Amino acid sequence: MVRIAVFASGRGSNFSAIARAVKSGRIKASLTLLVCDTAGAGVLAKAKRAAVKTVLVKREDFPAKKDFEAQIIRHLEEEKIDLIAMAGFMRILSPEFVGRFKDKIINIHPALLPAFKGGHAIKDAFDYGVKVTGVTVHFVDEKMDHGPIILQEEVEIKQGDTLESLEERIHKIEHKLYPKAISLFIEGKLKIEGRKVK
Ligand code: GAR
């Protein structure tokens, strides 16, 4: 059984979507661990409710990024994690970390990459005035919001949309698309440059 760790720092709606999909059997895996770097983040309470083991690893508790990541790696190894799903974990992983879990880290981003990378993608797309934006799930490399794309779905920005109404539609798509991408990984259906992963 594939053992998943979700990395999240925020409110955790994608964590909950993954947890629901695991519980209902749509994702045939174990949601083994939540790694969070932010005390008080909403995702912590959601993990507690879902009875998912949680570790809080704060960057400021470590002298260097490599020590912070080493602590996370210790937790991942202890729990024999096979897949890392980043869901609003607002950090760029080092090349060493990415190399250690090659082809086993995926991320969700609320825009059609490579457009609107970063931490405010929905607002950036809305403010720019694009007519179409969307959601991307991709493999993670050492660059921000970058790496081979797994799934994308577009979301139209309609006349009369507010930032809030757009955010709501995008999150709804995220909660559907992320479990789907994770299932594809688990079923061994994903390839990177023609090479099978998993
Ligand atoms: C999600 O919209 C995710 O796509 C985004 O953070 C949000 C986390 O929400 N990630 C990025 O912007 C990555 N650059 P959640 O805590 O409710 O899942």
Short mmCIF file of C-alpha atoms and ligand atoms in Angstrom, two decimals:
data_model
loop_
_atom_site.label_atom_id
_atom_site.label_comp_id
_atom_site.label_asym_id
_atom_site.label_seq_id
_atom_site.Cartn_x
_atom_site.Cartn_y
_atom_site.Cartn_z
CA MET A 1 0.00 0.00 0.00
CA VAL A 2 1.39 3.40 -1.03
CA ARG A 3 2.02 5.62 1.99
CA ILE A 4 1.31 9.30 1.40
CA ALA A 5 2.60 12.34 3.28
CA VAL A 6 0.83 15.64 2.67
CA PHE A 7 2.94 18.79 3.15
CA ALA A 8 0.74 21.78 4.00
CA SER A 9 1.05 25.12 5.78
CA GLY A 10 -2.40 26.63 5.39
CA ARG A 11 -6.07 25.97 5.89
CA GLY A 12 -5.87 22.44 4.51
CA SER A 13 -8.84 22.16 2.16
CA ASN A 14 -6.76 20.04 -0.24
CA PHE A 15 -5.58 17.90 2.66
CA SER A 16 -9.25 17.27 3.51
CA ALA A 17 -10.09 16.46 -0.11
CA ILE A 18 -7.28 13.87 -0.17
CA ALA A 19 -8.34 12.48 3.22
CA ARG A 20 -11.94 12.10 2.00
CA ALA A 21 -10.79 10.35 -1.18
CA VAL A 22 -8.64 7.93 0.83
CA LYS A 23 -11.48 7.22 3.26
CA SER A 24 -13.96 6.53 0.47
CA GLY A 25 -11.51 4.29 -1.39
CA ARG A 26 -11.19 6.59 -4.43
CA ILE A 27 -7.48 6.78 -3.54
CA LYS A 28 -6.24 3.30 -2.69
CA ALA A 29 -3.45 4.30 -0.34
CA SER A 30 -2.73 5.18 3.24
CA LEU A 31 -2.70 8.86 4.22
CA THR A 32 0.09 8.30 6.70
CA LEU A 33 1.48 11.68 7.65
CA LEU A 34 0.88 15.43 7.58
CA VAL A 35 4.01 17.59 7.61
CA CYS A 36 3.22 21.17 8.59
CA ASP A 37 5.63 24.08 9.12
CA THR A 38 3.20 26.59 10.62
CA ALA A 39 1.92 26.52 14.19
CA GLY A 40 -1.81 27.21 14.33
CA ALA A 41 -2.42 26.40 10.65
CA GLY A 42 -5.98 25.23 9.96
CA VAL A 43 -4.69 22.01 8.43
CA LEU A 44 -3.48 20.83 11.87
CA ALA A 45 -7.02 20.66 13.26
CA LYS A 46 -8.23 18.95 10.08
CA ALA A 47 -5.54 16.26 10.41
CA LYS A 48 -6.44 15.73 14.05
CA ARG A 49 -10.09 15.25 13.13
CA ALA A 50 -9.10 12.82 10.37
CA ALA A 51 -6.81 10.99 12.84
CA VAL A 52 -3.77 11.48 10.60
CA LYS A 53 -0.38 11.57 12.33
CA THR A 54 1.03 15.10 12.23
CA VAL A 55 4.48 16.55 12.66
CA LEU A 56 5.05 20.28 13.06
CA VAL A 57 8.53 21.18 11.78
CA LYS A 58 9.24 24.90 11.96
CA ARG A 59 11.99 26.43 9.86
CA GLU A 60 12.98 28.84 12.66
CA ASP A 61 13.85 25.93 14.95
CA PHE A 62 16.79 24.97 12.73
CA PRO A 63 19.99 26.88 11.96
CA ALA A 64 19.97 26.07 8.24
CA LYS A 65 17.51 24.90 5.60
CA LYS A 66 19.38 21.60 5.29
CA ASP A 67 18.81 20.86 9.00
CA PHE A 68 15.11 21.71 8.66
CA GLU A 69 14.83 19.38 5.67
CA ALA A 70 16.88 16.67 7.41
CA GLN A 71 14.35 16.65 10.23
CA ILE A 72 11.49 16.29 7.73
CA ILE A 73 13.36 13.47 5.97
CA ARG A 74 13.75 11.66 9.30
CA HIS A 75 9.96 11.73 9.74
CA LEU A 76 9.39 10.58 6.15
CA GLU A 77 11.81 7.68 6.55
CA GLU A 78 10.34 6.68 9.88
CA GLU A 79 6.91 6.45 8.26
CA LYS A 80 8.26 4.80 5.06
CA ILE A 81 6.62 7.43 2.86
CA ASP A 82 6.29 6.62 -0.87
CA LEU A 83 4.59 9.80 -2.13
CA ILE A 84 4.74 13.42 -1.01
CA ALA A 85 1.75 15.57 -1.96
CA MET A 86 2.39 19.27 -1.46
CA ALA A 87 -0.80 21.19 -0.81
CA GLY A 88 -0.07 24.81 -0.03
CA PHE A 89 3.35 24.11 1.55
CA MET A 90 4.83 27.44 0.64
CA ARG A 91 8.48 26.45 0.44
CA ILE A 92 10.90 25.55 -2.32
CA LEU A 93 12.56 22.22 -1.58
CA SER A 94 16.32 21.99 -2.05
CA PRO A 95 17.79 20.03 -4.99
CA GLU A 96 19.10 17.50 -2.42
CA PHE A 97 15.62 16.94 -1.00
CA VAL A 98 14.04 16.65 -4.46
CA GLY A 99 16.81 14.24 -5.52
CA ARG A 100 16.26 12.11 -2.42
CA PHE A 101 12.57 11.65 -3.38
CA LYS A 102 13.00 11.69 -7.14
CA ASP A 103 9.67 11.47 -9.03
CA LYS A 104 7.82 11.05 -5.74
CA ILE A 105 6.86 14.66 -4.99
CA ILE A 106 3.82 16.30 -6.53
CA ASN A 107 2.26 19.72 -6.04
CA ILE A 108 -0.99 21.48 -6.78
CA HIS A 109 -1.05 25.05 -8.03
CA PRO A 110 -4.11 27.25 -8.57
CA ALA A 111 -3.28 28.45 -12.11
CA LEU A 112 -2.39 27.03 -15.51
CA LEU A 113 1.38 26.69 -15.18
CA PRO A 114 3.71 28.02 -16.40
CA ALA A 115 1.50 31.11 -15.95
CA PHE A 116 1.12 32.82 -12.58
CA LYS A 117 3.60 30.96 -10.39
CA GLY A 118 3.90 31.93 -6.73
CA GLY A 119 1.80 32.36 -3.66
CA HIS A 120 -1.01 34.57 -5.04
CA ALA A 121 -1.79 32.90 -8.34
CA ILE A 122 -5.57 33.29 -8.24
CA LYS A 123 -5.38 37.00 -7.47
CA ASP A 124 -2.58 37.55 -9.98
CA ALA A 125 -4.62 35.92 -12.76
CA PHE A 126 -7.76 37.82 -11.74
CA ASP A 127 -5.93 41.18 -11.59
CA TYR A 128 -4.25 40.52 -14.94
CA GLY A 129 -7.66 40.08 -16.52
CA VAL A 130 -7.10 36.70 -18.17
CA LYS A 131 -10.26 35.04 -19.47
CA VAL A 132 -9.11 31.53 -18.61
CA THR A 133 -7.08 30.31 -15.67
CA GLY A 134 -7.21 26.95 -13.88
CA VAL A 135 -5.48 24.34 -11.79
CA THR A 136 -2.28 22.34 -12.35
CA VAL A 137 -0.97 19.22 -10.63
CA HIS A 138 2.69 18.57 -11.42
CA PHE A 139 5.80 16.71 -10.34
CA VAL A 140 8.08 18.89 -8.25
CA ASP A 141 11.61 19.84 -9.17
CA GLU A 142 13.93 22.32 -7.48
CA LYS A 143 12.27 25.40 -9.01
CA MET A 144 9.12 27.06 -7.68
CA ASP A 145 5.83 25.72 -9.12
CA HIS A 146 7.81 23.90 -11.78
CA GLY A 147 8.19 20.36 -13.09
CA PRO A 148 6.45 17.87 -15.43
CA ILE A 149 2.70 18.44 -15.59
CA ILE A 150 0.36 15.60 -14.56
CA LEU A 151 -3.10 17.15 -14.95
CA GLN A 152 -4.52 20.56 -15.76
CA GLU A 153 -8.05 21.83 -15.83
CA GLU A 154 -9.14 25.23 -17.01
CA VAL A 155 -11.48 27.59 -15.23
CA GLU A 156 -13.13 30.41 -17.13
CA ILE A 157 -13.22 33.86 -15.56
CA LYS A 158 -16.73 35.10 -16.20
CA GLN A 159 -18.06 38.61 -16.34
CA GLY A 160 -19.28 39.50 -12.88
CA ASP A 161 -16.78 37.18 -11.19
CA THR A 162 -15.21 38.52 -8.02
CA LEU A 163 -11.91 37.29 -6.64
CA GLU A 164 -13.93 35.35 -4.06
CA SER A 165 -16.22 33.65 -6.59
CA LEU A 166 -13.20 32.72 -8.72
CA GLU A 167 -11.34 31.34 -5.69
CA GLU A 168 -14.33 29.21 -4.82
CA ARG A 169 -14.53 27.69 -8.33
CA ILE A 170 -10.79 27.06 -8.47
CA HIS A 171 -10.72 25.33 -5.08
CA LYS A 172 -13.63 23.12 -6.12
CA ILE A 173 -11.64 21.97 -9.16
CA GLU A 174 -8.53 21.47 -7.00
CA HIS A 175 -10.41 19.15 -4.66
CA LYS A 176 -11.43 16.98 -7.60
CA LEU A 177 -8.19 17.14 -9.62
CA TYR A 178 -5.69 16.38 -6.83
CA PRO A 179 -7.24 13.04 -5.77
CA LYS A 180 -7.47 12.10 -9.46
CA ALA A 181 -3.75 12.84 -10.02
CA ILE A 182 -2.78 10.92 -6.88
CA SER A 183 -4.81 7.92 -8.08
CA LEU A 184 -3.04 7.99 -11.44
CA PHE A 185 0.30 7.94 -9.62
CA ILE A 186 -0.78 5.04 -7.42
CA GLU A 187 -2.07 3.06 -10.39
CA GLY A 188 1.33 3.48 -12.06
CA LYS A 189 -0.17 5.38 -14.97
CA LEU A 190 2.19 8.37 -14.98
CA LYS A 191 5.27 8.89 -17.10
CA ILE A 192 7.97 11.53 -17.09
CA GLU A 193 9.62 12.01 -20.48
CA GLY A 194 8.43 8.56 -21.53
CA ARG A 195 9.79 6.91 -18.39
CA LYS A 196 7.29 5.19 -16.09
CA VAL A 197 7.24 6.47 -12.51
CA LYS A 198 6.29 4.68 -9.28
C1 GAR B 1 -4.15 25.83 -2.78
O1 GAR B 1 -4.98 26.67 -3.55
C2 GAR B 1 -2.91 25.46 -3.56
O2 GAR B 1 -3.13 25.31 -4.93
C3 GAR B 1 -2.03 26.65 -3.27
O3 GAR B 1 -2.22 26.87 -1.89
C4 GAR B 1 -3.58 26.60 -1.59
C5 GAR B 1 -3.67 25.81 -0.31
O4 GAR B 1 -5.00 25.72 0.11
N1 GAR B 1 -0.66 26.41 -3.60
C6 GAR B 1 0.13 27.31 -4.18
O5 GAR B 1 -0.22 28.47 -4.42
C7 GAR B 1 1.51 26.81 -4.56
N2 GAR B 1 2.24 27.81 -5.24
P1 GAR B 1 -5.46 24.66 1.16
O6 GAR B 1 -4.55 24.85 2.40
O7 GAR B 1 -6.89 24.99 1.45
O8 GAR B 1 -5.30 23.30 0.56
#
